Short mmCIF file of C-alpha atoms in Angstrom, two decimals:
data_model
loop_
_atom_site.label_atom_id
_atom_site.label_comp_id
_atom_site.label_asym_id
_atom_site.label_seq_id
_atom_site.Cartn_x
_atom_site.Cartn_y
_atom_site.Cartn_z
CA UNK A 1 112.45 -177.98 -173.77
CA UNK A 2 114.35 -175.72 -176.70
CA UNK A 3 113.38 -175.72 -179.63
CA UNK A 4 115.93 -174.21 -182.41
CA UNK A 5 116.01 -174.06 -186.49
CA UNK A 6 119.22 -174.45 -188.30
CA UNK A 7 120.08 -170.90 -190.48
CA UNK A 8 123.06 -171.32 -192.09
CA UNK A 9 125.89 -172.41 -190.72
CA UNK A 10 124.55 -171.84 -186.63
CA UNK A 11 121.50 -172.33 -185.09
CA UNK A 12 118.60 -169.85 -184.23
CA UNK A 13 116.72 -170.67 -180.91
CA UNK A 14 112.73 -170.34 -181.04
CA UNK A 15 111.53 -171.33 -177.94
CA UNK A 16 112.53 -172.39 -174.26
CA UNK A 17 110.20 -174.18 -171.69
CA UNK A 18 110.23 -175.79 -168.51
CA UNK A 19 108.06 -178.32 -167.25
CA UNK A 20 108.33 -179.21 -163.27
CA UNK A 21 108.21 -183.01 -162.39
CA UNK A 22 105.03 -183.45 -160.48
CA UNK A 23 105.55 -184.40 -157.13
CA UNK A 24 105.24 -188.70 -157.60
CA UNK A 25 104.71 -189.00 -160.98
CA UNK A 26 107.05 -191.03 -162.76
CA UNK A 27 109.40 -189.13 -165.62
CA UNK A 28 108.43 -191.30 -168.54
CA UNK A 29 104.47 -190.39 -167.95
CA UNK A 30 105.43 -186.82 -167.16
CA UNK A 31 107.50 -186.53 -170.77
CA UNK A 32 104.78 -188.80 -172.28
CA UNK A 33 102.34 -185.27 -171.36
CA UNK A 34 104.21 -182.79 -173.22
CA UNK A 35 103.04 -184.20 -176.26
CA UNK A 36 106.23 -183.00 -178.50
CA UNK A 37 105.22 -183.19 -182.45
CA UNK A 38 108.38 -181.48 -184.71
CA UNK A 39 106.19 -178.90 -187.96
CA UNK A 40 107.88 -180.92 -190.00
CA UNK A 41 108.97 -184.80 -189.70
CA UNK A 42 111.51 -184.66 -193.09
CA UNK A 43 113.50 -182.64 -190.78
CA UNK A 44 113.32 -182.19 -187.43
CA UNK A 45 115.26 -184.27 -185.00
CA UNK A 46 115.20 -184.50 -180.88
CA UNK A 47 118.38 -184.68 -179.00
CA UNK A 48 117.79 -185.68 -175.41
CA UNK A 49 120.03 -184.86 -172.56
CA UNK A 50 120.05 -187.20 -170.20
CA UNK A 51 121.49 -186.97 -166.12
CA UNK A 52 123.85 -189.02 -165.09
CA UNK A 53 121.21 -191.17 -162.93
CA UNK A 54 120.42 -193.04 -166.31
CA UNK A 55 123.58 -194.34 -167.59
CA UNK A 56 127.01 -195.80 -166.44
CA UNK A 57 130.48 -194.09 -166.52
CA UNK A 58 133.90 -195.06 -166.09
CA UNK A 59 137.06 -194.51 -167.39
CA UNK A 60 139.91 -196.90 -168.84
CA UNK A 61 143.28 -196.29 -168.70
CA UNK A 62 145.89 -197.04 -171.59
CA UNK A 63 149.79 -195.92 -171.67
CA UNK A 64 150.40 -192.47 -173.26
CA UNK A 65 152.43 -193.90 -175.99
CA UNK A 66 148.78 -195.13 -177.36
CA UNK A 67 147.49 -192.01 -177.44
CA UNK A 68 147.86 -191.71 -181.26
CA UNK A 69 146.65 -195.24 -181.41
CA UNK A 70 143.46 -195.09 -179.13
CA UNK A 71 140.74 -195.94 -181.88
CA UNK A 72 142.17 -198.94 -182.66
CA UNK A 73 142.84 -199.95 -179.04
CA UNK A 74 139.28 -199.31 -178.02
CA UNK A 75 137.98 -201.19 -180.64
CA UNK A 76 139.92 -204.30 -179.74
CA UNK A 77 139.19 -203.61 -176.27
CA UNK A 78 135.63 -202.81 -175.94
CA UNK A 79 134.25 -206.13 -174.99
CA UNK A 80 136.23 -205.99 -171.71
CA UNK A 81 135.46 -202.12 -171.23
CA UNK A 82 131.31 -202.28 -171.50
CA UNK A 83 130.42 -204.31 -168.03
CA UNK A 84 127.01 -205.35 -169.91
CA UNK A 85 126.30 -207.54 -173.02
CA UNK A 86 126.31 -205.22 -176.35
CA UNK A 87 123.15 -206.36 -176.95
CA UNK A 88 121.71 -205.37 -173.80
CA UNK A 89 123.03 -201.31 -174.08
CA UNK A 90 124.56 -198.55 -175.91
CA UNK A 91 128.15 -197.45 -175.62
CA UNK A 92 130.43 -194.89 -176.60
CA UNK A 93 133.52 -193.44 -175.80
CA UNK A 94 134.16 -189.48 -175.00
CA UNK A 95 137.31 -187.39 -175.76
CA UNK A 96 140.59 -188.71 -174.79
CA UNK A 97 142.78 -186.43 -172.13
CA UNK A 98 146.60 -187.42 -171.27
CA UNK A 99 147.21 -187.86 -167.11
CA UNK A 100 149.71 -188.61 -164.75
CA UNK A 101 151.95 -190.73 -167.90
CA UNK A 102 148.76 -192.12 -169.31
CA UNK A 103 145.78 -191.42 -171.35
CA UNK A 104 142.02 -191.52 -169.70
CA UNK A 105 139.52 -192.77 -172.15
CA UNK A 106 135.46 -192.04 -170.28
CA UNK A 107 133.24 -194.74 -170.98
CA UNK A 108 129.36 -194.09 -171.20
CA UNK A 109 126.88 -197.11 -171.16
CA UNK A 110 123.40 -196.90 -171.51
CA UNK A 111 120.51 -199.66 -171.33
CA UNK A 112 118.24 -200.18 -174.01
CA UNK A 113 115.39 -200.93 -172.12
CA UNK A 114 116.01 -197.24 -170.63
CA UNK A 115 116.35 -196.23 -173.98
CA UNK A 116 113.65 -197.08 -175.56
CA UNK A 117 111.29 -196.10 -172.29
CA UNK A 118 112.39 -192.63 -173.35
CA UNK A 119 111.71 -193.28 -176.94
CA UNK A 120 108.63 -193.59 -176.60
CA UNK A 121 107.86 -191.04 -174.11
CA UNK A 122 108.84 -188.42 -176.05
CA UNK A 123 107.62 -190.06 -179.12
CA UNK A 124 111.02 -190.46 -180.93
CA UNK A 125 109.31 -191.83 -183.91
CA UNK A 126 107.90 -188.58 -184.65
CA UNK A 127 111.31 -187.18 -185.31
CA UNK A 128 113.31 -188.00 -188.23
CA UNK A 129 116.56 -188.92 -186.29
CA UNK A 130 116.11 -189.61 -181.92
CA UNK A 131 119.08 -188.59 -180.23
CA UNK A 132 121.02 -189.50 -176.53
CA UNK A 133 123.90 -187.17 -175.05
CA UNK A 134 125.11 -187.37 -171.46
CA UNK A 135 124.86 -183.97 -169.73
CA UNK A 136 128.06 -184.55 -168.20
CA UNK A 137 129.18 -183.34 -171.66
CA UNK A 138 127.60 -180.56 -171.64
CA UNK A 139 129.11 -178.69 -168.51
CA UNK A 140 132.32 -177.34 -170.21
CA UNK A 141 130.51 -174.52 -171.80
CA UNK A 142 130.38 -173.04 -167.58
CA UNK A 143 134.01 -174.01 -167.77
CA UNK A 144 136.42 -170.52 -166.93
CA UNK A 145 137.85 -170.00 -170.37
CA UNK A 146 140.55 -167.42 -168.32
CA UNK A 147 144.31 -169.01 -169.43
CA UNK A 148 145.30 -170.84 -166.58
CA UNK A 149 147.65 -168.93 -164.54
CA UNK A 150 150.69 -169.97 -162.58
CA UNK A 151 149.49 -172.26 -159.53
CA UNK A 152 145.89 -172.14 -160.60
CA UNK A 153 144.29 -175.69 -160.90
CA UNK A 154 143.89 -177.25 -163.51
CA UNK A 155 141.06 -179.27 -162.27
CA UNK A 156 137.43 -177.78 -162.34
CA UNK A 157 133.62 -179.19 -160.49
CA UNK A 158 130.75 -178.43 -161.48
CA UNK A 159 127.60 -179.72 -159.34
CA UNK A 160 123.58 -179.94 -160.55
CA UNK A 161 121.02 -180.94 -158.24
CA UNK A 162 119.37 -183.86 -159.11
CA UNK A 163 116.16 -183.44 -156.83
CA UNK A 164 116.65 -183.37 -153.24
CA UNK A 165 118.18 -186.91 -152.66
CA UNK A 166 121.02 -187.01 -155.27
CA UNK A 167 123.86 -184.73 -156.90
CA UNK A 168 125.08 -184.74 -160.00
CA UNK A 169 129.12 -183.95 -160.45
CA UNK A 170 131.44 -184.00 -162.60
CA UNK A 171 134.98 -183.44 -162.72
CA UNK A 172 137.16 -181.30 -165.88
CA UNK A 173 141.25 -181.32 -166.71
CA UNK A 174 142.26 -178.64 -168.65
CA UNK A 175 138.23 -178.52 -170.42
CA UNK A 176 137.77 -182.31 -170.72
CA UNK A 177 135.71 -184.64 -168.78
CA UNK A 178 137.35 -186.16 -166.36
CA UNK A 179 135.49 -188.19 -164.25
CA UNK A 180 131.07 -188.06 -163.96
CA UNK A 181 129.36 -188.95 -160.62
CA UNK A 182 126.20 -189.64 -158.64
CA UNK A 183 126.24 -188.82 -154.66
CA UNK A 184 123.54 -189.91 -152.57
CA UNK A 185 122.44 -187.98 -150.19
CA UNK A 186 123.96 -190.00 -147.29
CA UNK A 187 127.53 -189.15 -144.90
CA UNK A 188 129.57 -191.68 -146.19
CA UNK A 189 129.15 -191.24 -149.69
CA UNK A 190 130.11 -187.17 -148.83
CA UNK A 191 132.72 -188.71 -147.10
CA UNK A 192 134.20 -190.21 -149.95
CA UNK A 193 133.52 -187.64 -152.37
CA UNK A 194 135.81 -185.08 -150.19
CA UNK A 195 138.42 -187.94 -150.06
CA UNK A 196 138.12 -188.01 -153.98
CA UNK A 197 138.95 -184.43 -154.27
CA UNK A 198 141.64 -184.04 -151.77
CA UNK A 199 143.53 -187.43 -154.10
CA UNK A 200 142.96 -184.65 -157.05
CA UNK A 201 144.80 -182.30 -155.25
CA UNK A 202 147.32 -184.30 -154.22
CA UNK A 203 147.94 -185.63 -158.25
CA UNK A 204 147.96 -182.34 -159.30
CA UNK A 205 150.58 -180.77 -156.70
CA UNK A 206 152.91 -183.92 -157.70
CA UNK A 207 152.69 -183.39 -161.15
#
């Protein structure tokens, strides 16, 4: 938990606390604990980031020569690129990256009913504005900033540990996101997760 004030135009951090998950408890009682009240409701809001376990990702694919377009092709398209009812979750769209001729739009769906369990754990109603944000998004601040040199890929993975059965990773290009994933801790989905990587390699040595 971080806690942070706004002074001028940055922001000045006042606290930071972890809380392990006991050992069988579920999340939502274990957030419901921690009791978070903001000193003032007028203006205090709570952003939560949330792992990948909790929402779908994918990406869509459009030609490049949309890329100056791609807000008005996503809107037509959005029906067909959510793989729930609107109704039923929340969806956005991240930033855009050009690859391999195209342009890769990532997708992010998330469930109201999951939603609004962490709502009201962490008692969202307290806060004047409740807040989601993949942490997928978050990982390019651990990106090298380092120009890239000659031969040097262009793709970066970063991995979090998401207990001891799953693992959280997620793919860059040149700083953006590329692709987000969840592997179980099982040989076949390792298996495929090398296979993943060594098609990155290959894209990237053809290009």
């Amino acid at each position: 938990v971080l806690r942070a004030h706004r002074k001028w135009r940055s922001w000045e951090i006042d606290s930071v606390e972890q809380f392990p998950l006991p050992g069988g408890e579920a999340i939502y009682d274990s957030l419901q604990k921690l009791n978070l009240r903001p000193k003032s409701r007028g203006s205090a809001a709570l952003l939560l980031f949330l792992p990948r376990l909790y929402y779908r990702f994918h990406c869509e694919y459009y030609p490049a020569a949309l890329e100056n377009n791609l807000e008005e092709t996503l809107a037509f398209d959005w029906p067909e690129n959510v793989f729930q009812e609107p109704e039923q979750s929340l969806n956005f769209s991240g930033q855009a990256i050009a690859l391999n001729h195209h342009v890769s739009v990532p997708i992010f769906s998330l469930r109201h009913d999951i939603y609004e369990k962490f709502y009201q754990a962490l008692g969202g109603s307290n806060f004047q504005t409740f807040s989601v944000l993949p942490t997928a998004l978050n990982y390019r601040v651990l990106l090298d900033k380092a120009p890239l040199r000659d031969g040097s890929s262009r793709v970066e993975v970063l991995g979090r540990a998401l207990g001891s059965s799953h693992l959280e990773i997620n793919k860059f290009y040149r700083g953006v996101l590329l692709d987000s994933l969840v592997i179980r801790k099982h040989p076949d989905q390792l298996k495929l997760f090398r296979e993943s990587l060594r098609n990155l390699d290959e894209a990237e040595s053809a290009e």
